[in-house]
PDB file of C-alpha atoms and ligand atoms in Angstrom:
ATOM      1  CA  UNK A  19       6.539  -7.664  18.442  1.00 89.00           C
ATOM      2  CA  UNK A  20       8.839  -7.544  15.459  1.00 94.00           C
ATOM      3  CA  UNK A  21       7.575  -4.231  13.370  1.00 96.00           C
ATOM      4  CA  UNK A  22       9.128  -4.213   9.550  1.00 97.00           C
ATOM      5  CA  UNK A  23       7.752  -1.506   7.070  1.00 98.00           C
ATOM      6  CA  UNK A  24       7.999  -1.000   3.427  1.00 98.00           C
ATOM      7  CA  UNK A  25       7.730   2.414   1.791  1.00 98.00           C
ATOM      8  CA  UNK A  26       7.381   2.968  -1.844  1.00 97.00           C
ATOM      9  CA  UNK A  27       5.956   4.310  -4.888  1.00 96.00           C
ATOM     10  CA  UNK A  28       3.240   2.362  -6.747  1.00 91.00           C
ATOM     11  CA  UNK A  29       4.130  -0.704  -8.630  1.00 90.00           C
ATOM     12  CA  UNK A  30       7.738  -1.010  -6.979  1.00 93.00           C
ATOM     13  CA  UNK A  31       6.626  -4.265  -5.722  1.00 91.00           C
ATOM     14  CA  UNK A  32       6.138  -3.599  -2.153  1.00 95.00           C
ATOM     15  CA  UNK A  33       2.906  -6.117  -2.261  1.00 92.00           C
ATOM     16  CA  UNK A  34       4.452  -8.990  -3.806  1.00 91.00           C
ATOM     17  CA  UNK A  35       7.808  -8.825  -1.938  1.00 94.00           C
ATOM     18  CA  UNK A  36       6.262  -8.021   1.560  1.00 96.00           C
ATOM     19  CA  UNK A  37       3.673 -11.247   0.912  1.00 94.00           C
ATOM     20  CA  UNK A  38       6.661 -13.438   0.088  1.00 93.00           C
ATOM     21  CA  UNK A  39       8.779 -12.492   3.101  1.00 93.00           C
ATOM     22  CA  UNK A  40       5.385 -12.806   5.479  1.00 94.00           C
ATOM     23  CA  UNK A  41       5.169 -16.351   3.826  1.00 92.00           C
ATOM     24  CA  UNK A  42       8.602 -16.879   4.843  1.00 91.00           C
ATOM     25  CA  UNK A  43       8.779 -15.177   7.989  1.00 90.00           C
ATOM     26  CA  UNK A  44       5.493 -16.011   9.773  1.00 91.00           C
ATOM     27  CA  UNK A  45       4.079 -12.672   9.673  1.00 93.00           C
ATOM     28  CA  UNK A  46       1.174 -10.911   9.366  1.00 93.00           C
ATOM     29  CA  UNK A  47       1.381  -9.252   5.750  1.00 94.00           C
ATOM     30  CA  UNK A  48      -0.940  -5.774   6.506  1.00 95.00           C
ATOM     31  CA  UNK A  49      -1.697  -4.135   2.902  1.00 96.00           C
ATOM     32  CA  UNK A  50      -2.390  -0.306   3.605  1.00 97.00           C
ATOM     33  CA  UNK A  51      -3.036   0.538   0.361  1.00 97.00           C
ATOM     34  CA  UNK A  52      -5.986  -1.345   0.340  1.00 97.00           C
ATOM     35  CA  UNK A  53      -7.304   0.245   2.679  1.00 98.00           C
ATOM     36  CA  UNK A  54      -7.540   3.828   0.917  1.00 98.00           C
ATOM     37  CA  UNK A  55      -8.558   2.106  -2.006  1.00 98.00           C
ATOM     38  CA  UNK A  56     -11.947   0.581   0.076  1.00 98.00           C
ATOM     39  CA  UNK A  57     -12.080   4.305   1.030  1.00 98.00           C
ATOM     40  CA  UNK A  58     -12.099   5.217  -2.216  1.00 98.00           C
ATOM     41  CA  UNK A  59     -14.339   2.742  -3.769  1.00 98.00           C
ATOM     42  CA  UNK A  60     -17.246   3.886  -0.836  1.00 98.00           C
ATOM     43  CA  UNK A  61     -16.508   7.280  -2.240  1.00 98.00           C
ATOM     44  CA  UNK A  62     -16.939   6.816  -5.758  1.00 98.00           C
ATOM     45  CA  UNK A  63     -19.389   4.399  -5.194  1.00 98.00           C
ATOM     46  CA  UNK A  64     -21.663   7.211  -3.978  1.00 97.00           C
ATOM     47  CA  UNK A  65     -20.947   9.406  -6.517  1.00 98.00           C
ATOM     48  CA  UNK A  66     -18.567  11.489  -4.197  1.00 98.00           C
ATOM     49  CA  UNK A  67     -15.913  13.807  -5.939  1.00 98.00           C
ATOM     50  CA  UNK A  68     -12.808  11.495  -4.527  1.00 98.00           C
ATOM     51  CA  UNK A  69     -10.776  14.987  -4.009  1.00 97.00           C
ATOM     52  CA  UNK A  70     -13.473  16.880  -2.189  1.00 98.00           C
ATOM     53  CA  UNK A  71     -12.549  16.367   1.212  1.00 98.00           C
ATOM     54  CA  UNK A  72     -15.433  18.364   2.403  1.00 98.00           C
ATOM     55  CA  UNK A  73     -17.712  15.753   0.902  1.00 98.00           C
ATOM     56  CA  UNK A  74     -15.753  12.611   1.913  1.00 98.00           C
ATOM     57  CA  UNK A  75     -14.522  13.577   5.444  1.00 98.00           C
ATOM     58  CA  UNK A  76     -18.447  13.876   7.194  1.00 98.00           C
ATOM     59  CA  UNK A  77     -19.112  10.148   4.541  1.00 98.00           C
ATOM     60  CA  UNK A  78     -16.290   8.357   6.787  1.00 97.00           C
ATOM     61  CA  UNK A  79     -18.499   7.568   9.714  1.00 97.00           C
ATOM     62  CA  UNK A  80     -20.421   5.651   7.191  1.00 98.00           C
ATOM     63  CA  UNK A  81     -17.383   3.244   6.598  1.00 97.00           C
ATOM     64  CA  UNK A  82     -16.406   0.304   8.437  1.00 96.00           C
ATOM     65  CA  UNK A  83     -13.767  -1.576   7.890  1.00 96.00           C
ATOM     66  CA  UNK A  84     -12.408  -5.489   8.494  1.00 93.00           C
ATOM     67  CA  UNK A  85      -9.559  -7.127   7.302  1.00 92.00           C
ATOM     68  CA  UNK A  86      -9.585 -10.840   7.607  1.00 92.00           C
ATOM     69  CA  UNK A  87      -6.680 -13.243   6.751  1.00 89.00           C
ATOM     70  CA  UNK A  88      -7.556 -16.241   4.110  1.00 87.00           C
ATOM     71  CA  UNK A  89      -5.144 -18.943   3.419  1.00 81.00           C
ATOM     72  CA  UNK A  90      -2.581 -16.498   4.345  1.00 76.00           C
ATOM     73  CA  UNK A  91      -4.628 -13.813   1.988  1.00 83.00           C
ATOM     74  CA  UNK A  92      -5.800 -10.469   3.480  1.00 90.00           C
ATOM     75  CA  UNK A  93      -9.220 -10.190   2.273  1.00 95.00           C
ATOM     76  CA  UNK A  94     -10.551  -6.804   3.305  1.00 97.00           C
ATOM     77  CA  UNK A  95     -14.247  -5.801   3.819  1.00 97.00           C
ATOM     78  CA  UNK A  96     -16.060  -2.761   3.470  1.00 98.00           C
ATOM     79  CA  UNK A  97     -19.121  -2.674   5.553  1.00 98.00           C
ATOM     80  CA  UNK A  98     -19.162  -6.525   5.531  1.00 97.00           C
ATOM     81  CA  UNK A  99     -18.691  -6.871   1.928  1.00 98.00           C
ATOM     82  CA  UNK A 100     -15.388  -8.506   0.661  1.00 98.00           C
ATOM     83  CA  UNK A 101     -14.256  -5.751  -1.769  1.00 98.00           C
ATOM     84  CA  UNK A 102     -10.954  -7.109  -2.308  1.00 96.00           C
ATOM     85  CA  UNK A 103     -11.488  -7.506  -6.159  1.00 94.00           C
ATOM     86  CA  UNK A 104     -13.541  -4.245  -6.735  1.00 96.00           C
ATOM     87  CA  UNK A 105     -10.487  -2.472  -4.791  1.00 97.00           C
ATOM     88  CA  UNK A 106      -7.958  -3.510  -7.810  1.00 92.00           C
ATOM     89  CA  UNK A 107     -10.401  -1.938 -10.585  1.00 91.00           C
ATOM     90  CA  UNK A 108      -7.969   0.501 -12.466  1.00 87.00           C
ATOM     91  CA  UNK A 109     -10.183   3.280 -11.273  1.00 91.00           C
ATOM     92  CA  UNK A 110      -9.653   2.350  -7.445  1.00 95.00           C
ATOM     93  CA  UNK A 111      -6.129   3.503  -7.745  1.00 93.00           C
ATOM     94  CA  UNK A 112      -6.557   7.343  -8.761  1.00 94.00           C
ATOM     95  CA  UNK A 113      -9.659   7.453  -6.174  1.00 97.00           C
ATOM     96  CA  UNK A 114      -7.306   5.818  -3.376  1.00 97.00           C
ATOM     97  CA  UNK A 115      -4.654   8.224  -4.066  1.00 96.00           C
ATOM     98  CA  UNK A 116      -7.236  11.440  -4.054  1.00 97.00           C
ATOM     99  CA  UNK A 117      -8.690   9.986  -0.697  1.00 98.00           C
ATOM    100  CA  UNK A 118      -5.632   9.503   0.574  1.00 97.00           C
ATOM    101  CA  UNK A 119      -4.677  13.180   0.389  1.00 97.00           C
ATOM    102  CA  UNK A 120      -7.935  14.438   3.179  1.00 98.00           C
ATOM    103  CA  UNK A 121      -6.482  14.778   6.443  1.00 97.00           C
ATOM    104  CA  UNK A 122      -9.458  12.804   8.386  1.00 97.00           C
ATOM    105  CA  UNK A 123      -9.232   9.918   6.091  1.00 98.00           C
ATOM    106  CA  UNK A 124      -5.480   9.237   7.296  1.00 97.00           C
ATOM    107  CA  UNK A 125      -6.304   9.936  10.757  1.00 97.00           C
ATOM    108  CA  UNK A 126      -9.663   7.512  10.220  1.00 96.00           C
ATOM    109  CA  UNK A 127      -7.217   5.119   9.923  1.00 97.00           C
ATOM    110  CA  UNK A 128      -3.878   5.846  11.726  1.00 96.00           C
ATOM    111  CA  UNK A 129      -5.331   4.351  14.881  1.00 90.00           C
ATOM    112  CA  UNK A 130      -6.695   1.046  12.700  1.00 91.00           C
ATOM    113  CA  UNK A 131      -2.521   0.692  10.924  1.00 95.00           C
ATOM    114  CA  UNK A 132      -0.962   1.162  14.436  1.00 95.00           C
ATOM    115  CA  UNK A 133      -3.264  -1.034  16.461  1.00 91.00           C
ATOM    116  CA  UNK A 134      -1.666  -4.506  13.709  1.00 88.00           C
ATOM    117  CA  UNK A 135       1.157  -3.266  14.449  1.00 91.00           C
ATOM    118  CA  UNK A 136       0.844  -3.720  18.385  1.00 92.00           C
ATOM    119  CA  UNK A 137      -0.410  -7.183  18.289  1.00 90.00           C
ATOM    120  CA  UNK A 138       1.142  -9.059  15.479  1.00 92.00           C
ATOM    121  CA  UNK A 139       4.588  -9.410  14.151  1.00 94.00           C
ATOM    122  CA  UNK A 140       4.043  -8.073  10.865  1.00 95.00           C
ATOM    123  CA  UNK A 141       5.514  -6.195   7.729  1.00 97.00           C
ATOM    124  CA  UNK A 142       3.290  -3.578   6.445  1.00 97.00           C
ATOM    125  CA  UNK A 143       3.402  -1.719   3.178  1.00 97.00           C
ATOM    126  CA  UNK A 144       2.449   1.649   2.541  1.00 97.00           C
ATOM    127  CA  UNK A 145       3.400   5.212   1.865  1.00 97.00           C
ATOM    128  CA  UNK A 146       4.461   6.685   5.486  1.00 97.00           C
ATOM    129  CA  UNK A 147       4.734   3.271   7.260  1.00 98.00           C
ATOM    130  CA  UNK A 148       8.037   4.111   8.183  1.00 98.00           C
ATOM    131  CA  UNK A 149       7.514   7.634   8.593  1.00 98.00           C
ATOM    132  CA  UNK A 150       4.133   8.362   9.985  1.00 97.00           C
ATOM    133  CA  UNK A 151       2.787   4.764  10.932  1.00 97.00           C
ATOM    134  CA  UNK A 152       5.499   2.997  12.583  1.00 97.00           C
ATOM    135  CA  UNK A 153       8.031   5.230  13.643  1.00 97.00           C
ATOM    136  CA  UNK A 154       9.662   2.701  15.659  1.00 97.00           C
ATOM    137  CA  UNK A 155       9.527  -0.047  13.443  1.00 97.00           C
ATOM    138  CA  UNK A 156      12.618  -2.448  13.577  1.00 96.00           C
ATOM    139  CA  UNK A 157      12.977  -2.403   9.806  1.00 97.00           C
ATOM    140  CA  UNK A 158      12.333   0.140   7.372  1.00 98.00           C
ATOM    141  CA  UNK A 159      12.553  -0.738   3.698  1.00 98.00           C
ATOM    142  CA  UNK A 160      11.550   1.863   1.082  1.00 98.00           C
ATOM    143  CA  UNK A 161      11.250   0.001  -2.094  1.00 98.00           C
ATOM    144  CA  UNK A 162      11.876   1.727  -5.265  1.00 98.00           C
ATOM    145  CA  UNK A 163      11.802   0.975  -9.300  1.00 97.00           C
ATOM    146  CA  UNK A 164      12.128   2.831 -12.447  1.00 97.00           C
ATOM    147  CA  UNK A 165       9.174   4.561 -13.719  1.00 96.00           C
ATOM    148  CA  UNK A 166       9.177   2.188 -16.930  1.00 97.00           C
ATOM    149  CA  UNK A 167       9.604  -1.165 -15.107  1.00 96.00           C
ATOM    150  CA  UNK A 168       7.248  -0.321 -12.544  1.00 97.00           C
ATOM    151  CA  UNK A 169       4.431  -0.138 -15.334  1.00 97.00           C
ATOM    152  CA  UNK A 170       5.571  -2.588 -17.104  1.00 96.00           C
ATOM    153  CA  UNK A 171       5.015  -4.738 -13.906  1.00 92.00           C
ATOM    154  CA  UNK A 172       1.526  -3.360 -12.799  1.00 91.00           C
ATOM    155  CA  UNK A 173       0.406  -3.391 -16.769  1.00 94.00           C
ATOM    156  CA  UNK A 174       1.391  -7.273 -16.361  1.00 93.00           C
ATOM    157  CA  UNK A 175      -0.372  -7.482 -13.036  1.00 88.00           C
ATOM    158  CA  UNK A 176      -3.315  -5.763 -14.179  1.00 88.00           C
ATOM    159  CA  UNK A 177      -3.413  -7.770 -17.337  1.00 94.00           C
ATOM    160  CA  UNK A 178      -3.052 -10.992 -15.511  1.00 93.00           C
ATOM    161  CA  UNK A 179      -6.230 -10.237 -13.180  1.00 87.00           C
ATOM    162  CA  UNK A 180      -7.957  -9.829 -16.535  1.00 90.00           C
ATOM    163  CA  UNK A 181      -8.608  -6.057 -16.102  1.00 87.00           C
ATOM    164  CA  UNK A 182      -9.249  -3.899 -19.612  1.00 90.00           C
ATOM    165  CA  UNK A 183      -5.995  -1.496 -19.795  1.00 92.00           C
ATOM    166  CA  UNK A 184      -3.155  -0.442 -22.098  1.00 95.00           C
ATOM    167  CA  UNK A 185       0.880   0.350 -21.168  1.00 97.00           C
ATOM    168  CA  UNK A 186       0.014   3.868 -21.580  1.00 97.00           C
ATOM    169  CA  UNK A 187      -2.959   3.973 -19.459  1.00 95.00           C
ATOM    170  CA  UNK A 188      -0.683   2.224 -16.572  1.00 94.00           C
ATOM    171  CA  UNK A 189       2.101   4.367 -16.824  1.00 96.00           C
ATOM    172  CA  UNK A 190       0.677   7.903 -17.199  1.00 96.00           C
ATOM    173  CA  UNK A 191      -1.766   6.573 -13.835  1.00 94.00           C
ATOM    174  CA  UNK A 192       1.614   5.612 -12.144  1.00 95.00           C
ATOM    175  CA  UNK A 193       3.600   8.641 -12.962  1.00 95.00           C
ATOM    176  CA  UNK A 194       0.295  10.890 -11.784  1.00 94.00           C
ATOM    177  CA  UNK A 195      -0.290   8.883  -8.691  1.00 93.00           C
ATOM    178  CA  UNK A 196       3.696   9.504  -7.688  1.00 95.00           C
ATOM    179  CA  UNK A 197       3.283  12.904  -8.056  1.00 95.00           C
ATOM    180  CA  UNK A 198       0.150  13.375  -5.579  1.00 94.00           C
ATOM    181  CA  UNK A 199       1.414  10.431  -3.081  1.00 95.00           C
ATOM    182  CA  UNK A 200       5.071  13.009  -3.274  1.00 97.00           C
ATOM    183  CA  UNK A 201       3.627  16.385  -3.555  1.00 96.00           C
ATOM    184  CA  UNK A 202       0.991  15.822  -1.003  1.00 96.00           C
ATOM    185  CA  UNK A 203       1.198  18.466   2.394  1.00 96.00           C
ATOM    186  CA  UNK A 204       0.348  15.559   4.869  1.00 95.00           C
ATOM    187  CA  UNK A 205       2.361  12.174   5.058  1.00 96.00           C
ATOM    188  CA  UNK A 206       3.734  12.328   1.632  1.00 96.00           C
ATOM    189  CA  UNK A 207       5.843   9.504  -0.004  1.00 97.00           C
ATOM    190  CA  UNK A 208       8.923  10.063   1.551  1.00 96.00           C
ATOM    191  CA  UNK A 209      12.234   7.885   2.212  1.00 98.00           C
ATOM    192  CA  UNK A 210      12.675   7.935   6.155  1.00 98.00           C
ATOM    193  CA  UNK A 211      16.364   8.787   7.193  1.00 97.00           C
ATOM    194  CA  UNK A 212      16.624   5.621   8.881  1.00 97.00           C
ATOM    195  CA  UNK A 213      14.890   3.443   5.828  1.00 98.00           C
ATOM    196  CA  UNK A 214      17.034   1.375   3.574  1.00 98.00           C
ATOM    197  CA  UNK A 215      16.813   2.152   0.015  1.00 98.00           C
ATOM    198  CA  UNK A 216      16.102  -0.824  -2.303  1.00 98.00           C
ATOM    199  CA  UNK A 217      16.599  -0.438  -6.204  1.00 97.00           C
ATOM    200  CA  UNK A 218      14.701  -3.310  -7.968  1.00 96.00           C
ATOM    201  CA  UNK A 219      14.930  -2.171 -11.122  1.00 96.00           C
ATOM    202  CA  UNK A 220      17.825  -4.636 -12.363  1.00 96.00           C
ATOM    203  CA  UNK A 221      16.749  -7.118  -9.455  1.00 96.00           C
ATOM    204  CA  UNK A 222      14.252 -10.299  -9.824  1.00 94.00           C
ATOM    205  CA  UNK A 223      11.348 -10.604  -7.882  1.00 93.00           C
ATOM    206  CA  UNK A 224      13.872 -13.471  -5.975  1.00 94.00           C
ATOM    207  CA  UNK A 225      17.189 -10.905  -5.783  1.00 96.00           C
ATOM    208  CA  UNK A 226      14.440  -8.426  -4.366  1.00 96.00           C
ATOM    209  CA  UNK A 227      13.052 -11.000  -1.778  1.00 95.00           C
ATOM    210  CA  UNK A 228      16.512 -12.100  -0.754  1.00 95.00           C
ATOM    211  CA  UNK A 229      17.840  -8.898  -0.589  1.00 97.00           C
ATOM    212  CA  UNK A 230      15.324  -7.378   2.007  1.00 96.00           C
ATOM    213  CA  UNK A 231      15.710 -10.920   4.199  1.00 95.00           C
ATOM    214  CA  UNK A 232      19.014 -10.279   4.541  1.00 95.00           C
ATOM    215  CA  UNK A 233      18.225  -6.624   5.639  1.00 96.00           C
ATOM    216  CA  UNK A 234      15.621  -8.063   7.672  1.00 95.00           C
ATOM    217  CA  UNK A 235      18.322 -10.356   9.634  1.00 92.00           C
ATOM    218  CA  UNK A 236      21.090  -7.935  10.120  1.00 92.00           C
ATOM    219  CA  UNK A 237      18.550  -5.744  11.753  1.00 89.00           C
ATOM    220  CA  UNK A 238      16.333  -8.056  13.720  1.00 86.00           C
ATOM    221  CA  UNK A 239      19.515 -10.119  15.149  1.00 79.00           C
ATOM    222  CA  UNK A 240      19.529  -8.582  18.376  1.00 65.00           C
ATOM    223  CA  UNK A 241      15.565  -8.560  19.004  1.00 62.00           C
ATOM    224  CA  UNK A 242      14.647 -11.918  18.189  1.00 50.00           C
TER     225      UNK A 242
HETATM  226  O1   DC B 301      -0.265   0.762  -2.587  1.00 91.40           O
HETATM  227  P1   DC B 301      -1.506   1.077  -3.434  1.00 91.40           P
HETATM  228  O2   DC B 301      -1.171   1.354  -4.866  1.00 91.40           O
HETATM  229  O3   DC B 301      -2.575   0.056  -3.284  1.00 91.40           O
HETATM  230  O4   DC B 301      -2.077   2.451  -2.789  1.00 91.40           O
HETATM  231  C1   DC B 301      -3.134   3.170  -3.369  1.00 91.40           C
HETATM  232  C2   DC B 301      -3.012   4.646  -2.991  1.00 91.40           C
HETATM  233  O5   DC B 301      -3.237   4.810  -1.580  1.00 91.40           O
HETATM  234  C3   DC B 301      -1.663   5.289  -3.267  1.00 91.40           C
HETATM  235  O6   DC B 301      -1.608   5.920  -4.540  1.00 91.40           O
HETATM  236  C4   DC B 301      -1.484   6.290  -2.158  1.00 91.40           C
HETATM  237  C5   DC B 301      -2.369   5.800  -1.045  1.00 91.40           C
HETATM  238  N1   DC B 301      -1.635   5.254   0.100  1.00 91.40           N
HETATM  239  C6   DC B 301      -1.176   6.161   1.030  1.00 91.40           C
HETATM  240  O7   DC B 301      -1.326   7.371   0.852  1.00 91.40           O
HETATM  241  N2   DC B 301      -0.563   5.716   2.165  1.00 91.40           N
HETATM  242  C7   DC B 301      -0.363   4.407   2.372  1.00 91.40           C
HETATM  243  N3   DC B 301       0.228   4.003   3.499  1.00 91.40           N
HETATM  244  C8   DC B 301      -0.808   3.469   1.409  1.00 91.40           C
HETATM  245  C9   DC B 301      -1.431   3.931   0.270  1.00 91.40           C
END
């Protein structure tokens, strides 16, 4: 099975790119953000404090969760309900990134991020993919942006999905959400040593895509 992981800090891309190359590739396109934000959303759904992991850790046995692949699309579900719009509320990204600090919720779903990983060729995007996750992988990508172009591209993307939000908003969430994904004691955002670093600051979404297929080749040559 051909592993490839992307690493990065919000809005860097990591969702769109990874998509594209699955497209291209054949592979199975696993979103791991997604699933702390479904996390999240059960949390703050119940009126949990996101941060509290003494609330959320005993709520997690409560939580079941599928991903299912649509036209390509992973469509995730949250005790059989396809949250996979509710997930992208502004809100959902703060909550994701307090849940995603709690010990048990990464170990809820270590096992569920490693067991794609063993049956599918697939690129998966995260925080510690390359780190934590996939230690093995065959490619590690960690995808990176400037603060400013990285909310100007999730205030776009927000805006786009018709969500209520200002340039401010985005980019004060953004720089926030860095600094717990960074400063957090377990599986922080972190480069791996043997990750490539990709600026796409001054690259198109296309320079970006071609870019990490070329990586992708030079790498891969010798297991396909
Ligand atoms: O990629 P995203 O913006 O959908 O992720 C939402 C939050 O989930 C992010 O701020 C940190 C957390 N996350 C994580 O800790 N580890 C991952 N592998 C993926 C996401």
């Amino acid at each position: 099975m051909i592993s490839i992981a992307i690493d990065g800090p919000s809005g860097a891309g990591k969702s769109t790119i990874a998509k594209e190359i699955a497209g291209q590739k054949g592979y199975i396109y696993v979103d791991t953000g997604a699933m702390y934000r479904a996390i999240g959303l059960y949390m703050y759904r119940q009126g949990i404090d996101t941060k509290d992991g003494n609330s959320v850790s005993p709520k997690l046995k409560e939580v079941s969760l599928d991903l299912k692949y649509i036209d390509g699309e992973q469509k995730i579900y949250l005790n059989g309900e396809d949250v996979s719009h509710d997930i992208r509320l502004p809100e959902m990204s703060m909550a994701a990134s307090n849940v995603s600090a709690i010990k048990e919720v990464r170990e809820f779903l270590l096992d569920v991020q490693r067991g794609f990983a063993q049956k599918n060729n697939i690129i998966m995007d995260g925080r510690d993919i390359g780190t934590v996750i996939l230690p093995n992988a065959d490619v590690k990508i960690f995808l990176t942006a400037s603060p400013d172009i990285r909310a100007q591209r999730r205030y776009k993307e927000l805006i786009e999905k018709g969500m209520k939000t200002t340039y401010e908003e985005v980019k004060a969430d953004l720089i926030k959400r860095d600094e717990n994904d960074t400063n957090r004691p377990i599986a922080p955002l972190k480069q791996a040593d043997d990750a490539v670093l990709v600026d796409s600051s001054n690259l198109t979404q296309q320079e970006t895509v071609d870019k990490i297929i070329s990586i992708i080749g030079e790498k891969t040559e010798n297991v396909l």
